[in-house]
mmCIF file of C-alpha atoms and ligand atoms in Angstrom:
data_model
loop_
_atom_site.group_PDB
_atom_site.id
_atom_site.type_symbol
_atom_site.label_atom_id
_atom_site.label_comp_id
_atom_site.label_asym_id
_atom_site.label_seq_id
_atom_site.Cartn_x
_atom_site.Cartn_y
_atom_site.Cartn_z
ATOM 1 C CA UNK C 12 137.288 72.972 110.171
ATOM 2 C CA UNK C 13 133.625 71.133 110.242
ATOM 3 C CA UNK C 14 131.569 73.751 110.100
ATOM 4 C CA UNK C 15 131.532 76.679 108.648
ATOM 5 C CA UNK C 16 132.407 79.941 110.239
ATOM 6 C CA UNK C 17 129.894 82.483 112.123
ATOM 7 C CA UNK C 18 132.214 85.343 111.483
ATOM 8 C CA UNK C 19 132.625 87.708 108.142
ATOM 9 C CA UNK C 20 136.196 85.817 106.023
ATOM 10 C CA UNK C 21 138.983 87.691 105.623
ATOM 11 C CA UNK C 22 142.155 86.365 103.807
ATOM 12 C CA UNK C 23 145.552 87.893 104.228
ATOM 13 C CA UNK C 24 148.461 86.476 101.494
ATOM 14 C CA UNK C 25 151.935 86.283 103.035
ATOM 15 C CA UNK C 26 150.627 85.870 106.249
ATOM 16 C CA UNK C 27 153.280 83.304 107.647
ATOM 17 C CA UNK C 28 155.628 85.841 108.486
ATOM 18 C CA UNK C 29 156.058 89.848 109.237
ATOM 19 C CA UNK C 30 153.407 92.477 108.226
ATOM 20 C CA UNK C 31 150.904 89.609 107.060
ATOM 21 C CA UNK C 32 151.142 87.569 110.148
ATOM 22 C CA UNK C 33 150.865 90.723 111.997
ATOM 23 C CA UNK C 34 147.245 91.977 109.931
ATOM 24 C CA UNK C 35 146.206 88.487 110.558
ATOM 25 C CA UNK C 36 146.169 87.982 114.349
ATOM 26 C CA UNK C 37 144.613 91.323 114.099
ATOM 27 C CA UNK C 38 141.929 90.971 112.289
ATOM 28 C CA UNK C 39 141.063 87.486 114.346
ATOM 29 C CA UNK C 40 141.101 90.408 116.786
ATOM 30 C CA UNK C 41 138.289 92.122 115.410
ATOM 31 C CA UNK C 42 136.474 88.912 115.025
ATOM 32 C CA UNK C 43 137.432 88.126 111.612
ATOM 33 C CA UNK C 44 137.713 84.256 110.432
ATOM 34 C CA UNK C 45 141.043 84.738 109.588
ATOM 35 C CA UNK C 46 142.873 82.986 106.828
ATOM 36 C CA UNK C 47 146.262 82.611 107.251
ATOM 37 C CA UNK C 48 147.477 82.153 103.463
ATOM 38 C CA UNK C 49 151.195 81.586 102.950
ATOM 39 C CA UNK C 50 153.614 80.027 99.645
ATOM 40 C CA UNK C 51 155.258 78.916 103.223
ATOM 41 C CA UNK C 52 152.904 75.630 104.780
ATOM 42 C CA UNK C 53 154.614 75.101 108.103
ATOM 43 C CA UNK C 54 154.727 79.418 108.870
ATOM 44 C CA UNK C 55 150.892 79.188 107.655
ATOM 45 C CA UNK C 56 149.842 76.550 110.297
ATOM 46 C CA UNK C 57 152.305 78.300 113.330
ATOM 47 C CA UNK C 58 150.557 81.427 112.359
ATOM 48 C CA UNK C 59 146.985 79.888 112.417
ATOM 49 C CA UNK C 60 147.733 77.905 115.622
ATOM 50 C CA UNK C 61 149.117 80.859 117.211
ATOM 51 C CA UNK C 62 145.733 82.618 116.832
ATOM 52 C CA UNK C 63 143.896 79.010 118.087
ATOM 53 C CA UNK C 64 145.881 79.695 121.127
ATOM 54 C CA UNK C 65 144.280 82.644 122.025
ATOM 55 C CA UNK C 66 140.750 81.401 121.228
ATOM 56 C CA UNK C 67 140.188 83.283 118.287
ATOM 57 C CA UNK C 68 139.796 82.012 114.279
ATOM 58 C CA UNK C 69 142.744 81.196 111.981
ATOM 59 C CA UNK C 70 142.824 78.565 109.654
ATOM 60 C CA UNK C 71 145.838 77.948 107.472
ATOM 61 C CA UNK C 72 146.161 77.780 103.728
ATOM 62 C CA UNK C 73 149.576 77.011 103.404
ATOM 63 C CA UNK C 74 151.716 76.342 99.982
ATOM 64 C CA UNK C 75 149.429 78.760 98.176
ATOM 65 C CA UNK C 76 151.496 80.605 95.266
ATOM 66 C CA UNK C 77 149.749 83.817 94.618
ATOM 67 C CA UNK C 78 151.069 83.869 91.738
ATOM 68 C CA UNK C 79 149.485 80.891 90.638
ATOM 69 C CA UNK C 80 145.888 81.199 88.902
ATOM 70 C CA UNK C 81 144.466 78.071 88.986
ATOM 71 C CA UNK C 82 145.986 77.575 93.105
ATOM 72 C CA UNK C 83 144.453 80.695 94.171
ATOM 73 C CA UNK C 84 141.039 79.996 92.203
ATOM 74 C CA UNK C 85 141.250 76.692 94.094
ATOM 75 C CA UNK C 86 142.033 77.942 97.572
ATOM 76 C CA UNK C 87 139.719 80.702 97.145
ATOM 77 C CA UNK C 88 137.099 78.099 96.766
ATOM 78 C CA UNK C 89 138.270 75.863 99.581
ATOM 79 C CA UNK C 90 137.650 79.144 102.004
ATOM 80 C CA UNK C 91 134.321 79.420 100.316
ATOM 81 C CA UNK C 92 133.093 75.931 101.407
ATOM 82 C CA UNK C 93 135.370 75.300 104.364
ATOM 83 C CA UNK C 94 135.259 78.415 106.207
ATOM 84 C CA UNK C 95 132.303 81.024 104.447
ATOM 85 C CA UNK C 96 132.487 83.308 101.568
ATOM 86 C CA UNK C 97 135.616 85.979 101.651
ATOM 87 C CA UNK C 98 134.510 89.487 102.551
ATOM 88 C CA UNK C 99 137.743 90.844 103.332
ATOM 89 C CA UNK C 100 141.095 90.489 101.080
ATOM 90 C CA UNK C 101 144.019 91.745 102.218
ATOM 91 C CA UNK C 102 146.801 91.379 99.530
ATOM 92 C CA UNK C 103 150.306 91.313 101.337
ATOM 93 C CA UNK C 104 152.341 88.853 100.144
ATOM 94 C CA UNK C 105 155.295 90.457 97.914
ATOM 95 C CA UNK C 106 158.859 89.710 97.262
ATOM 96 C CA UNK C 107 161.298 92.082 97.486
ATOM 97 C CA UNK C 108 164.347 92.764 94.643
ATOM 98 C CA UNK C 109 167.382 95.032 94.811
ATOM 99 C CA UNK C 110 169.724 94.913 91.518
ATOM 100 C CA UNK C 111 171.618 97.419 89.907
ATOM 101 C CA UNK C 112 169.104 98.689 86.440
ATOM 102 C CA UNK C 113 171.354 97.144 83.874
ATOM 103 C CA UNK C 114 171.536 93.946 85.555
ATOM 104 C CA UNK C 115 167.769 92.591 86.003
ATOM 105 C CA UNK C 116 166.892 90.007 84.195
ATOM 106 C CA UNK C 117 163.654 89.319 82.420
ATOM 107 C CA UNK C 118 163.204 86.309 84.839
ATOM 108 C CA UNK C 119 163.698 88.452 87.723
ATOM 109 C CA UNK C 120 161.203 91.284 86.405
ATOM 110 C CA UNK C 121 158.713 89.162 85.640
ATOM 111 C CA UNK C 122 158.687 86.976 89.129
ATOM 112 C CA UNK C 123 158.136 90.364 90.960
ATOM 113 C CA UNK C 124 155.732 91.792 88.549
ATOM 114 C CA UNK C 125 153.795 88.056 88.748
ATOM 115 C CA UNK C 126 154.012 87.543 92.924
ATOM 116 C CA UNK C 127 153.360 91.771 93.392
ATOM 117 C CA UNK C 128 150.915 92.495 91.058
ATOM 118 C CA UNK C 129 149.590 89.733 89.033
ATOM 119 C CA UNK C 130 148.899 87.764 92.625
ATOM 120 C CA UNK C 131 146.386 90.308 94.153
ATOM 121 C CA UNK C 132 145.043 90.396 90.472
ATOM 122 C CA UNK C 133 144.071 87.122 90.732
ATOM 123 C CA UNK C 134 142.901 86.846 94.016
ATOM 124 C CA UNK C 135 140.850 90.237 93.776
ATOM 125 C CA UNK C 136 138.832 88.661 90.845
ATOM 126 C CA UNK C 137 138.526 85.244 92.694
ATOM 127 C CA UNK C 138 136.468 86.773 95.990
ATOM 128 C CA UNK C 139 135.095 89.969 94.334
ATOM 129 C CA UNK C 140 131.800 87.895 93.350
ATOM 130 C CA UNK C 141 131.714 87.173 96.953
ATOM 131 C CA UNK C 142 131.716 90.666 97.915
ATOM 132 C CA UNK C 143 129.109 91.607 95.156
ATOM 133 C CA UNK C 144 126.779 88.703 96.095
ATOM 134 C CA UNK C 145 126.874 90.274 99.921
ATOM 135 C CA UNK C 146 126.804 93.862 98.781
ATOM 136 C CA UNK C 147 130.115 94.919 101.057
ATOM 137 C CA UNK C 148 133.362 94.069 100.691
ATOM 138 C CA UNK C 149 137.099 94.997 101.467
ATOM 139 C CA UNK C 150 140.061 94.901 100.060
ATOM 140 C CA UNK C 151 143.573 95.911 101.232
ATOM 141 C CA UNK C 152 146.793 96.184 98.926
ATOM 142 C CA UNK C 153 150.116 96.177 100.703
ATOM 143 C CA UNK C 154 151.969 98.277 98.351
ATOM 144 C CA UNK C 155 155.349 100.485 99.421
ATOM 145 C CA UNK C 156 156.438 103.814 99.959
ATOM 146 C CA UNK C 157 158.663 103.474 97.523
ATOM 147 C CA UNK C 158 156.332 103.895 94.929
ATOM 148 C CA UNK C 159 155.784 107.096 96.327
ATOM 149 C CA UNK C 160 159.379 108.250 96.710
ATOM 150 C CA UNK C 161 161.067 106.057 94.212
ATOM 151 C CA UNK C 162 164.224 103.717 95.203
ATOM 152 C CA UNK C 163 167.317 103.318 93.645
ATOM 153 C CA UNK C 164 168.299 99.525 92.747
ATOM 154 C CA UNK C 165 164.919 98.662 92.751
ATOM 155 C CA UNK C 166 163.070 99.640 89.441
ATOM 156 C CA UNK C 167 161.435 96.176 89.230
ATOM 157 C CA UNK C 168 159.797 96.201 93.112
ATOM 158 C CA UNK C 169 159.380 99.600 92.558
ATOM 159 C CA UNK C 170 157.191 99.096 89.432
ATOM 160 C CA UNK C 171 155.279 96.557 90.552
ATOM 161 C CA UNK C 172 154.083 98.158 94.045
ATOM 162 C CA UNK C 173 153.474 101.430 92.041
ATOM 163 C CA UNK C 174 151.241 99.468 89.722
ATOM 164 C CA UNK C 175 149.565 97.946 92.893
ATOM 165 C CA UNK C 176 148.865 101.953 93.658
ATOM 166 C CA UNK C 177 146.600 102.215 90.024
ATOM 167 C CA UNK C 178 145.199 98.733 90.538
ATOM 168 C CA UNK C 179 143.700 100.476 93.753
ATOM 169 C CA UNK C 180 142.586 103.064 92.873
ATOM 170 C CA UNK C 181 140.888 102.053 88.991
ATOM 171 C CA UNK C 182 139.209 99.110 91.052
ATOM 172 C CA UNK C 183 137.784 101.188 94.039
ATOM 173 C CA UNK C 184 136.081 103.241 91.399
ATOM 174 C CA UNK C 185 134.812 100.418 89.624
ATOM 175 C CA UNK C 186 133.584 98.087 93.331
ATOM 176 C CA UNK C 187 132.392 101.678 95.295
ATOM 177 C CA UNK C 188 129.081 101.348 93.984
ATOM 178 C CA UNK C 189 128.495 97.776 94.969
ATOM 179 C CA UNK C 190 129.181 98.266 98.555
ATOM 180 C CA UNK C 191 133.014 97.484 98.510
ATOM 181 C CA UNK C 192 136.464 99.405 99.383
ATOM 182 C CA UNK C 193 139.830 99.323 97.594
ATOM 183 C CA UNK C 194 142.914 101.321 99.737
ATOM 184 C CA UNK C 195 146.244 100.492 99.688
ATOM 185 C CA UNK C 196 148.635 100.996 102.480
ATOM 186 C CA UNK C 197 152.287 101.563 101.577
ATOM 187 C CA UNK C 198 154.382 100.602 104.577
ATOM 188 C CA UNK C 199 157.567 102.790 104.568
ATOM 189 C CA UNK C 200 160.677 101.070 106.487
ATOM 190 C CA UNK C 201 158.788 98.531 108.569
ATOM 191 C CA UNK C 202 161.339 95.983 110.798
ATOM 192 C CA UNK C 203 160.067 92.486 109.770
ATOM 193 C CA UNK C 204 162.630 89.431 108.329
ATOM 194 C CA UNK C 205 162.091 91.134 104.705
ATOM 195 C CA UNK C 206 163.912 94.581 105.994
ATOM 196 C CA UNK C 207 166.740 92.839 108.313
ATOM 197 C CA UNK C 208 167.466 90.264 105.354
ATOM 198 C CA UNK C 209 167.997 93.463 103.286
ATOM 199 C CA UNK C 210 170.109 95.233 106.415
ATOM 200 C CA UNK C 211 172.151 91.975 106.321
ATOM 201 C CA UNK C 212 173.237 91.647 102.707
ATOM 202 C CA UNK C 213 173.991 95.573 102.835
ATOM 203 C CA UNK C 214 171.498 96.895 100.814
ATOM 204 C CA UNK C 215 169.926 99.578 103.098
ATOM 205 C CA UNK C 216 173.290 102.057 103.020
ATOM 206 C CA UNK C 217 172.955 101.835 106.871
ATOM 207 C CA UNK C 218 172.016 99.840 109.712
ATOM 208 C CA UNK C 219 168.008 100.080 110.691
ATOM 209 C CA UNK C 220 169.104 101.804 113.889
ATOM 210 C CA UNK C 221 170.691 104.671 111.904
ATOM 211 C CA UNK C 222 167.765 104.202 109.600
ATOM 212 C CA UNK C 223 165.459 104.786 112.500
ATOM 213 C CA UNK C 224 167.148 107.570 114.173
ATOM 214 C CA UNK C 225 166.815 109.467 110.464
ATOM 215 C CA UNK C 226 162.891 108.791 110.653
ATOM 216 C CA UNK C 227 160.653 111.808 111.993
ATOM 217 C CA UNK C 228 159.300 109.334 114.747
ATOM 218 C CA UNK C 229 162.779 108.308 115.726
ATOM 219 C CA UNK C 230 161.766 104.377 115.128
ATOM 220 C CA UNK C 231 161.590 101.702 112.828
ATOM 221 C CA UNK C 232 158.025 100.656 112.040
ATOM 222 C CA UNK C 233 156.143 97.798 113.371
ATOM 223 C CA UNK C 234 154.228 95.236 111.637
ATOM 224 C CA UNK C 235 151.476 96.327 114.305
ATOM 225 C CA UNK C 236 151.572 99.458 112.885
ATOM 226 C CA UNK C 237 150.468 98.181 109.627
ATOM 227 C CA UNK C 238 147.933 95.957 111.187
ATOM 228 C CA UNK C 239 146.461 98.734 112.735
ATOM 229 C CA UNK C 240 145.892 100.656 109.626
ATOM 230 C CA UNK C 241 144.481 98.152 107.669
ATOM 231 C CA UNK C 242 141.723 96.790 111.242
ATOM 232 C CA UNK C 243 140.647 100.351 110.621
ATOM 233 C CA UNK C 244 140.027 99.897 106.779
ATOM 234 C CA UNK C 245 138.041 96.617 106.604
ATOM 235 C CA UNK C 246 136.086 98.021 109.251
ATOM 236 C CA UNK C 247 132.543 98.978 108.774
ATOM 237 C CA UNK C 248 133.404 102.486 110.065
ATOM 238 C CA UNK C 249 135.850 103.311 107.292
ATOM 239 C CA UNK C 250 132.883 101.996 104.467
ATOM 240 C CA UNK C 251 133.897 106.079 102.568
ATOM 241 C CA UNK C 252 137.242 105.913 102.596
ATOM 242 C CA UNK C 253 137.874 104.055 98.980
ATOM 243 C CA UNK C 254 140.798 104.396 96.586
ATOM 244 C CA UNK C 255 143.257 105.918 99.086
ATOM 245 C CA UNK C 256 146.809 105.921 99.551
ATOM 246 C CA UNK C 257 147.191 105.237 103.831
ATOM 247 C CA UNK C 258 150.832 105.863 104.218
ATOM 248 C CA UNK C 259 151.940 104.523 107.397
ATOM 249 C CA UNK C 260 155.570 105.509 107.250
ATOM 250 C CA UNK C 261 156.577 107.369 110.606
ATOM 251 C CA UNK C 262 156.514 110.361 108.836
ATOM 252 C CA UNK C 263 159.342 109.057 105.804
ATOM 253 C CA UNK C 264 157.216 109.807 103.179
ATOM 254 C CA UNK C 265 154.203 112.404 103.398
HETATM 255 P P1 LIG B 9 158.133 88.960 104.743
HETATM 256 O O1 LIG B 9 158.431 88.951 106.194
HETATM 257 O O2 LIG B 9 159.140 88.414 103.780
HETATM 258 O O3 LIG B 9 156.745 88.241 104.502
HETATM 259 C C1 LIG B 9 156.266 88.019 103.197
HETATM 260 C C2 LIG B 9 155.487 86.712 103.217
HETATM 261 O O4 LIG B 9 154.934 86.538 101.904
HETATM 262 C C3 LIG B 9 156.383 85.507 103.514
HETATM 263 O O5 LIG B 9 155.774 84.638 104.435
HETATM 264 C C4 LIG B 9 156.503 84.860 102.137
HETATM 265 O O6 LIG B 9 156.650 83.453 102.191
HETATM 266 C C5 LIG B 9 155.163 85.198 101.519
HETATM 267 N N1 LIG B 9 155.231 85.053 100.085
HETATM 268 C C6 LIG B 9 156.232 85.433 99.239
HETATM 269 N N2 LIG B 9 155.953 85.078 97.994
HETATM 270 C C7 LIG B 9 154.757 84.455 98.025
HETATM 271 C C8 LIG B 9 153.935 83.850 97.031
HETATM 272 N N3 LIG B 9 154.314 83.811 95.753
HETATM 273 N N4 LIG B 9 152.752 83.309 97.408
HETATM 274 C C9 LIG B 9 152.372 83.328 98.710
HETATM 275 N N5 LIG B 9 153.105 83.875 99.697
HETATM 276 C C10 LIG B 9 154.292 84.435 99.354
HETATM 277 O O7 LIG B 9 157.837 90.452 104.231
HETATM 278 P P2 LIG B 9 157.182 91.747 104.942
HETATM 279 O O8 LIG B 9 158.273 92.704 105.210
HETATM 280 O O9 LIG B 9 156.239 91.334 106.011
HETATM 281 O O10 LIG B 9 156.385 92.330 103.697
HETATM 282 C C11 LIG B 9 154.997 92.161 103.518
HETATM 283 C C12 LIG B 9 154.533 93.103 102.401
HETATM 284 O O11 LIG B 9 154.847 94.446 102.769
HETATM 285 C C13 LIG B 9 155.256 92.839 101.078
HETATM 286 O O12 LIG B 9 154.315 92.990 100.008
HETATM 287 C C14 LIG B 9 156.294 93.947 101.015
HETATM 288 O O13 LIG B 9 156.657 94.269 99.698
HETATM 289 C C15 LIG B 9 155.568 95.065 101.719
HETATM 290 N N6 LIG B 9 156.458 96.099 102.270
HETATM 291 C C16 LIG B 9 157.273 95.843 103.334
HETATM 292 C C17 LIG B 9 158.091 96.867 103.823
HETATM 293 C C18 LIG B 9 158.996 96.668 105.005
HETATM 294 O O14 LIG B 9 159.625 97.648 105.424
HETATM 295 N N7 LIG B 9 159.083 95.495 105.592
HETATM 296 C C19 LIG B 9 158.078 98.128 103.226
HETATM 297 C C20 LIG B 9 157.266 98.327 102.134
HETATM 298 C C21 LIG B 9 156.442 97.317 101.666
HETATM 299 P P3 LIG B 9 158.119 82.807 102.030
HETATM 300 O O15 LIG B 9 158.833 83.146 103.297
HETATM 301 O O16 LIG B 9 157.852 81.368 101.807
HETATM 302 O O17 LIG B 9 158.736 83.499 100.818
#
């Protein structure tokens, strides 16, 4: 990238692959520059190119650990001087974890807790200045709906997206007054690799299709769906909706 862009930033972690990739081409939609940011490089750059393709903005940050301080202070920065300052921040990227209560680990609880909540800690307090300096901001946290229903086998991911619910909602109090949003959408049962990678090892009780056929829409989700949602939330129209809970769920959780 030579110059730098015309368009408002936006940033979306995890965005080689499902929901992420999916809130990415869609906010180079809306005329976003949209950074594809991904731990994955090569999913980063198909991602970004895919969006080149159809003569719109993505630029890849690949091999970016969100969980990593000092690599998202330093991407962060890169955006800033390569592309323009980040006014959008959607924070996606998450790992998922199904284990019996007695049997996590301290390792395994603290990976989850560092990629699902310390990651879009990090990054929130790396472009927030950003926002401040340009009085308008927005930021997006992919949480779950099973922080709002609760899930067995999963106390750690469960824990970490229901933190990523109070981390919402504590900073859209404190960023309202300087121009900026904080929602959180938790996806409920949503078909990307994440959901048929826990379909294959047996971990959903059921196959999606029964899954879906259980759901009051009668369908899986998309990650379209998602990316809907959150285009409406960065967008200037939704500047007083702050601090809210968007379920997009087919009706799963209400
Ligand atoms: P996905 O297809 O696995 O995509 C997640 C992406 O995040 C992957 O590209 C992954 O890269 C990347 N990622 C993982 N750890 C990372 C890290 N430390 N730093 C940077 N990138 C990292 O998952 P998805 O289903 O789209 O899920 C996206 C978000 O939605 C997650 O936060 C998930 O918890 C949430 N969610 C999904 C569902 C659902 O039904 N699918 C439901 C509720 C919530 P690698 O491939 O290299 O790991």
């Amino acid at each position: 990238m030579s110059a730098r862009s015309a368009c408002r930033v936006a940033i979306v972690t995890g965005a080689g692959s499902g929901i992420g990739r999916a809130i990415a081409i869609q906010l180079a939609e809306d005329r976003f520059a949209s950074v594809v940011l991904d731990l994955d490089a090569p999913a980063a750059q198909s991602v970004a190119d895919e969006i080149s393709a159809r003569g719109l903005e993505g630029i890849a940050f690949g091999g970016v650990d969100v969980s990593d301080r000092a690599q998202v202070n330093a991407a962060v920065q890169r955006v800033r001087t390569e592309v323009g300052p980040p006014l959008v921040l959607v924070n996606n990227a998450g790992i998922p974890g199904f284990k019996e209560f007695l049997s996590i680990t301290d390792e395994k609880w603290n990976r989850i807790m560092e990629v699902n909540l310390n990651g879009p800690f990090y990054f929130a307090q790396a472009v927030v200045p950003d926002m401040i300096e340009a009085g308008w901001g927005r930021i997006v946290n992919i949480s779950s709906s099973s922080a709002q229903s609760g899930q067995p086998y999963m106390v750690h991911y469960v824990t970490s997206k229901a933190g990523l619910i109070g981390f919402t909602k504590a900073l859209a109090l404190e960023l309202g007054p300087k121009g900026i949003t904080v929602n959180t959408i938790p996806p409920g049962f949503v078909d990307t690799p994440m959901l048929r990678e826990s379909e294959r090892r047996g971990l959903l009780g059921r196959s999606v299709e029964e899954n879906a056929k259980l759901t009051p829409v009668r369908r899986a989700g998309t990650a379209e769906d998602i990316a809907h949602a959150c285009s409406f939330l960065v967008s200037e129209g939704a500047g007083y909706i702050t601090g809210q809970v968007i379920g997009v769920n087919g009706g799963r959780n209400t």
